[in-house]
Amino acid sequence: MFKRNHYTSGYSNHNKFCGQHFKDRFEKFQQQFFDGEAGHNAGVQQAVPVNIAENQEFYEVQLFAAGRKKEQFQVSINDGILKISCTENTQDNAIDYIYKEQDGLAFEREFQLNEQVLTDNVHASFEDGVLTVILPKDLEKVKRPQEVVID
């Protein structure tokens, strides 16, 4: 639909943004991105999407980690902090990918819990690439909504 040379050929010498420096940097970015070098620095934590829902009886934490096995996860609670960690997916090392957007790096997520959570009855399950952690509420500590009368 669009021809690249039609839009860029006349402007590369006149506009510094589209000049050679930009082109070199963009090509370097593309090379790093498609060769899998971008974002894979040692010590960098992998971002893993998480959803947190609440109802009257419990909180539900859903961590999305497709391609993992439940044996790779560790879930713990210490000093009011929920810690979810996952070891590296060693199965990925045996496969020679030509393009890869999801890597199997180890990760760790932590969440500060409030005083309403009953930490003794926490339940976790892993199904279809989603780790679900159920954090029941202590119903005695839950503050009931209260209606205020307007004068």
PDB file of C-alpha atoms in Angstrom:
ATOM      1  CA  MET A   1       0.000   0.000   0.000  1.00  0.00           C
ATOM      2  CA  PHE A   2       2.781   2.454   0.932  1.00  0.00           C
ATOM      3  CA  LYS A   3       6.109   2.511  -0.804  1.00  0.00           C
ATOM      4  CA  ARG A   4       8.936   3.144   1.602  1.00  0.00           C
ATOM      5  CA  ASN A   5      11.264   4.928  -0.818  1.00  0.00           C
ATOM      6  CA  HIS A   6       8.505   7.245  -2.029  1.00  0.00           C
ATOM      7  CA  TYR A   7       8.115   8.786   1.447  1.00  0.00           C
ATOM      8  CA  THR A   8      11.706   8.744   2.695  1.00  0.00           C
ATOM      9  CA  SER A   9      14.011   9.312  -0.282  1.00  0.00           C
ATOM     10  CA  GLY A  10      13.607  13.071  -0.560  1.00  0.00           C
ATOM     11  CA  TYR A  11      13.611  13.862   3.146  1.00  0.00           C
ATOM     12  CA  SER A  12      16.593  11.992   4.583  1.00  0.00           C
ATOM     13  CA  ASN A  13      19.046  14.813   3.840  1.00  0.00           C
ATOM     14  CA  HIS A  14      16.741  17.648   4.896  1.00  0.00           C
ATOM     15  CA  ASN A  15      15.325  16.390   8.180  1.00  0.00           C
ATOM     16  CA  LYS A  16      17.763  15.512  10.976  1.00  0.00           C
ATOM     17  CA  PHE A  17      15.227  13.215  12.652  1.00  0.00           C
ATOM     18  CA  CYS A  18      15.077  11.009   9.559  1.00  0.00           C
ATOM     19  CA  GLY A  19      18.784  11.362   8.848  1.00  0.00           C
ATOM     20  CA  GLN A  20      21.506   8.720   9.042  1.00  0.00           C
ATOM     21  CA  HIS A  21      21.847   8.829  12.869  1.00  0.00           C
ATOM     22  CA  PHE A  22      18.219   7.914  13.363  1.00  0.00           C
ATOM     23  CA  LYS A  23      18.413   5.211  10.713  1.00  0.00           C
ATOM     24  CA  ASP A  24      21.528   3.679  12.350  1.00  0.00           C
ATOM     25  CA  ARG A  25      19.939   3.720  15.798  1.00  0.00           C
ATOM     26  CA  PHE A  26      16.688   2.255  14.528  1.00  0.00           C
ATOM     27  CA  GLU A  27      18.497  -0.551  12.694  1.00  0.00           C
ATOM     28  CA  LYS A  28      20.477  -1.329  15.864  1.00  0.00           C
ATOM     29  CA  PHE A  29      17.236  -1.417  17.849  1.00  0.00           C
ATOM     30  CA  GLN A  30      15.665  -3.772  15.287  1.00  0.00           C
ATOM     31  CA  GLN A  31      18.685  -6.053  15.386  1.00  0.00           C
ATOM     32  CA  GLN A  32      18.648  -6.221  19.178  1.00  0.00           C
ATOM     33  CA  PHE A  33      14.883  -6.731  19.278  1.00  0.00           C
ATOM     34  CA  PHE A  34      14.713  -9.490  16.694  1.00  0.00           C
ATOM     35  CA  ASP A  35      17.897 -11.206  17.865  1.00  0.00           C
ATOM     36  CA  GLY A  36      16.418 -11.440  21.353  1.00  0.00           C
ATOM     37  CA  GLU A  37      18.974  -9.175  23.017  1.00  0.00           C
ATOM     38  CA  ALA A  38      16.613  -6.395  24.130  1.00  0.00           C
ATOM     39  CA  GLY A  39      15.441  -6.706  27.719  1.00  0.00           C
ATOM     40  CA  HIS A  40      17.495  -9.799  28.521  1.00  0.00           C
ATOM     41  CA  ASN A  41      20.116  -8.187  30.733  1.00  0.00           C
ATOM     42  CA  ALA A  42      21.349 -10.134  33.733  1.00  0.00           C
ATOM     43  CA  GLY A  43      19.479  -9.280  36.908  1.00  0.00           C
ATOM     44  CA  VAL A  44      16.466  -7.761  35.148  1.00  0.00           C
ATOM     45  CA  GLN A  45      13.176  -9.223  36.327  1.00  0.00           C
ATOM     46  CA  GLN A  46      10.723 -10.383  33.712  1.00  0.00           C
ATOM     47  CA  ALA A  47       7.388  -8.566  33.830  1.00  0.00           C
ATOM     48  CA  VAL A  48       4.548 -11.034  34.290  1.00  0.00           C
ATOM     49  CA  PRO A  49       0.947  -9.805  34.083  1.00  0.00           C
ATOM     50  CA  VAL A  50      -1.163 -10.053  37.230  1.00  0.00           C
ATOM     51  CA  ASN A  51      -4.851  -9.394  37.900  1.00  0.00           C
ATOM     52  CA  ILE A  52      -6.192  -8.896  41.427  1.00  0.00           C
ATOM     53  CA  ALA A  53      -9.916  -9.158  42.154  1.00  0.00           C
ATOM     54  CA  GLU A  54     -11.837  -8.665  45.393  1.00  0.00           C
ATOM     55  CA  ASN A  55     -15.233  -9.775  46.616  1.00  0.00           C
ATOM     56  CA  GLN A  56     -16.817  -9.874  50.064  1.00  0.00           C
ATOM     57  CA  GLU A  57     -15.135 -13.129  51.124  1.00  0.00           C
ATOM     58  CA  PHE A  58     -11.676 -13.166  49.505  1.00  0.00           C
ATOM     59  CA  TYR A  59      -9.044 -11.612  47.256  1.00  0.00           C
ATOM     60  CA  GLU A  60      -8.048 -13.449  44.087  1.00  0.00           C
ATOM     61  CA  VAL A  61      -4.596 -12.994  42.523  1.00  0.00           C
ATOM     62  CA  GLN A  62      -4.182 -14.336  38.992  1.00  0.00           C
ATOM     63  CA  LEU A  63      -0.675 -14.488  37.549  1.00  0.00           C
ATOM     64  CA  PHE A  64      -0.452 -15.259  33.824  1.00  0.00           C
ATOM     65  CA  ALA A  65       2.515 -17.487  32.967  1.00  0.00           C
ATOM     66  CA  ALA A  66       1.838 -19.547  29.859  1.00  0.00           C
ATOM     67  CA  GLY A  67       4.236 -22.377  29.147  1.00  0.00           C
ATOM     68  CA  ARG A  68       5.159 -22.927  32.810  1.00  0.00           C
ATOM     69  CA  LYS A  69       4.544 -25.935  35.016  1.00  0.00           C
ATOM     70  CA  LYS A  70       3.152 -25.764  38.530  1.00  0.00           C
ATOM     71  CA  GLU A  71       6.360 -27.339  39.884  1.00  0.00           C
ATOM     72  CA  GLN A  72       8.259 -24.184  38.903  1.00  0.00           C
ATOM     73  CA  PHE A  73       6.233 -21.931  41.251  1.00  0.00           C
ATOM     74  CA  GLN A  74       6.787 -21.101  44.889  1.00  0.00           C
ATOM     75  CA  VAL A  75       4.141 -19.174  46.842  1.00  0.00           C
ATOM     76  CA  SER A  76       4.858 -17.931  50.355  1.00  0.00           C
ATOM     77  CA  ILE A  77       3.638 -15.364  52.879  1.00  0.00           C
ATOM     78  CA  ASN A  78       6.067 -13.767  55.291  1.00  0.00           C
ATOM     79  CA  ASP A  79       5.511 -10.626  57.407  1.00  0.00           C
ATOM     80  CA  GLY A  80       2.364  -9.709  55.489  1.00  0.00           C
ATOM     81  CA  ILE A  81       3.966 -10.016  52.046  1.00  0.00           C
ATOM     82  CA  LEU A  82       2.720 -12.489  49.446  1.00  0.00           C
ATOM     83  CA  LYS A  83       5.686 -13.660  47.379  1.00  0.00           C
ATOM     84  CA  ILE A  84       5.214 -15.537  44.101  1.00  0.00           C
ATOM     85  CA  SER A  85       8.345 -16.766  42.365  1.00  0.00           C
ATOM     86  CA  CYS A  86       9.029 -19.029  39.434  1.00  0.00           C
ATOM     87  CA  THR A  87      12.242 -20.787  38.421  1.00  0.00           C
ATOM     88  CA  GLU A  88      13.677 -20.593  34.924  1.00  0.00           C
ATOM     89  CA  ASN A  89      12.060 -22.753  32.272  1.00  0.00           C
ATOM     90  CA  THR A  90      14.949 -25.084  31.394  1.00  0.00           C
ATOM     91  CA  GLN A  91      12.941 -26.765  28.637  1.00  0.00           C
ATOM     92  CA  ASP A  92      13.324 -23.594  26.519  1.00  0.00           C
ATOM     93  CA  ASN A  93      17.120 -24.004  26.466  1.00  0.00           C
ATOM     94  CA  ALA A  94      16.789 -27.201  24.431  1.00  0.00           C
ATOM     95  CA  ILE A  95      14.805 -25.502  21.648  1.00  0.00           C
ATOM     96  CA  ASP A  96      16.528 -23.432  18.958  1.00  0.00           C
ATOM     97  CA  TYR A  97      14.084 -20.555  18.394  1.00  0.00           C
ATOM     98  CA  ILE A  98      14.300 -18.305  15.340  1.00  0.00           C
ATOM     99  CA  TYR A  99      12.027 -15.742  17.000  1.00  0.00           C
ATOM    100  CA  LYS A 100      10.915 -15.608  20.614  1.00  0.00           C
ATOM    101  CA  GLU A 101       8.758 -13.034  22.427  1.00  0.00           C
ATOM    102  CA  GLN A 102       8.133 -14.933  25.647  1.00  0.00           C
ATOM    103  CA  ASP A 103      11.178 -16.151  27.453  1.00  0.00           C
ATOM    104  CA  GLY A 104      11.305 -18.622  30.288  1.00  0.00           C
ATOM    105  CA  LEU A 105      13.347 -16.522  32.701  1.00  0.00           C
ATOM    106  CA  ALA A 106      12.880 -16.782  36.433  1.00  0.00           C
ATOM    107  CA  PHE A 107      10.753 -14.091  38.043  1.00  0.00           C
ATOM    108  CA  GLU A 108       9.457 -12.945  41.396  1.00  0.00           C
ATOM    109  CA  ARG A 109       6.467 -10.789  42.344  1.00  0.00           C
ATOM    110  CA  GLU A 110       5.620  -9.470  45.820  1.00  0.00           C
ATOM    111  CA  PHE A 111       2.386  -7.994  47.139  1.00  0.00           C
ATOM    112  CA  GLN A 112       1.771  -6.253  50.465  1.00  0.00           C
ATOM    113  CA  LEU A 113      -1.242  -7.811  52.190  1.00  0.00           C
ATOM    114  CA  ASN A 114      -3.608  -5.881  54.435  1.00  0.00           C
ATOM    115  CA  GLU A 115      -4.767  -6.950  57.893  1.00  0.00           C
ATOM    116  CA  GLN A 116      -8.020  -8.402  56.494  1.00  0.00           C
ATOM    117  CA  VAL A 117      -6.303 -11.445  54.915  1.00  0.00           C
ATOM    118  CA  LEU A 118      -6.418 -14.766  56.767  1.00  0.00           C
ATOM    119  CA  THR A 119      -2.933 -16.019  55.949  1.00  0.00           C
ATOM    120  CA  ASP A 120      -3.612 -19.481  57.426  1.00  0.00           C
ATOM    121  CA  ASN A 121      -6.148 -20.445  54.743  1.00  0.00           C
ATOM    122  CA  VAL A 122      -4.448 -19.324  51.515  1.00  0.00           C
ATOM    123  CA  HIS A 123      -4.996 -21.612  48.528  1.00  0.00           C
ATOM    124  CA  ALA A 124      -3.110 -21.693  45.203  1.00  0.00           C
ATOM    125  CA  SER A 125      -3.820 -23.572  41.980  1.00  0.00           C
ATOM    126  CA  PHE A 126      -2.318 -23.631  38.489  1.00  0.00           C
ATOM    127  CA  GLU A 127      -4.434 -24.334  35.428  1.00  0.00           C
ATOM    128  CA  ASP A 128      -4.148 -23.404  31.733  1.00  0.00           C
ATOM    129  CA  GLY A 129      -1.120 -21.169  32.289  1.00  0.00           C
ATOM    130  CA  VAL A 130      -2.714 -19.142  35.101  1.00  0.00           C
ATOM    131  CA  LEU A 131      -1.580 -19.333  38.724  1.00  0.00           C
ATOM    132  CA  THR A 132      -4.511 -18.392  40.970  1.00  0.00           C
ATOM    133  CA  VAL A 133      -3.991 -17.549  44.636  1.00  0.00           C
ATOM    134  CA  ILE A 134      -7.073 -17.211  46.857  1.00  0.00           C
ATOM    135  CA  LEU A 135      -6.586 -15.052  49.947  1.00  0.00           C
ATOM    136  CA  PRO A 136      -9.617 -15.384  52.252  1.00  0.00           C
ATOM    137  CA  LYS A 137     -10.665 -12.389  54.324  1.00  0.00           C
ATOM    138  CA  ASP A 138     -11.060 -12.355  58.072  1.00  0.00           C
ATOM    139  CA  LEU A 139     -14.712 -11.352  58.137  1.00  0.00           C
ATOM    140  CA  GLU A 140     -14.405 -10.027  61.698  1.00  0.00           C
ATOM    141  CA  LYS A 141     -11.805  -7.478  60.561  1.00  0.00           C
ATOM    142  CA  VAL A 142     -13.627  -6.420  57.408  1.00  0.00           C
ATOM    143  CA  LYS A 143     -15.076  -2.984  57.867  1.00  0.00           C
ATOM    144  CA  ARG A 144     -18.646  -2.915  56.688  1.00  0.00           C
ATOM    145  CA  PRO A 145     -19.668  -0.036  54.457  1.00  0.00           C
ATOM    146  CA  GLN A 146     -21.643   2.481  56.362  1.00  0.00           C
ATOM    147  CA  GLU A 147     -24.134   4.920  54.994  1.00  0.00           C
ATOM    148  CA  VAL A 148     -23.900   8.531  56.051  1.00  0.00           C
ATOM    149  CA  VAL A 149     -27.096  10.546  56.335  1.00  0.00           C
ATOM    150  CA  ILE A 150     -26.954  13.879  54.573  1.00  0.00           C
ATOM    151  CA  ASP A 151     -28.585  16.742  56.518  1.00  0.00           C
TER     152      ASP A 151
END
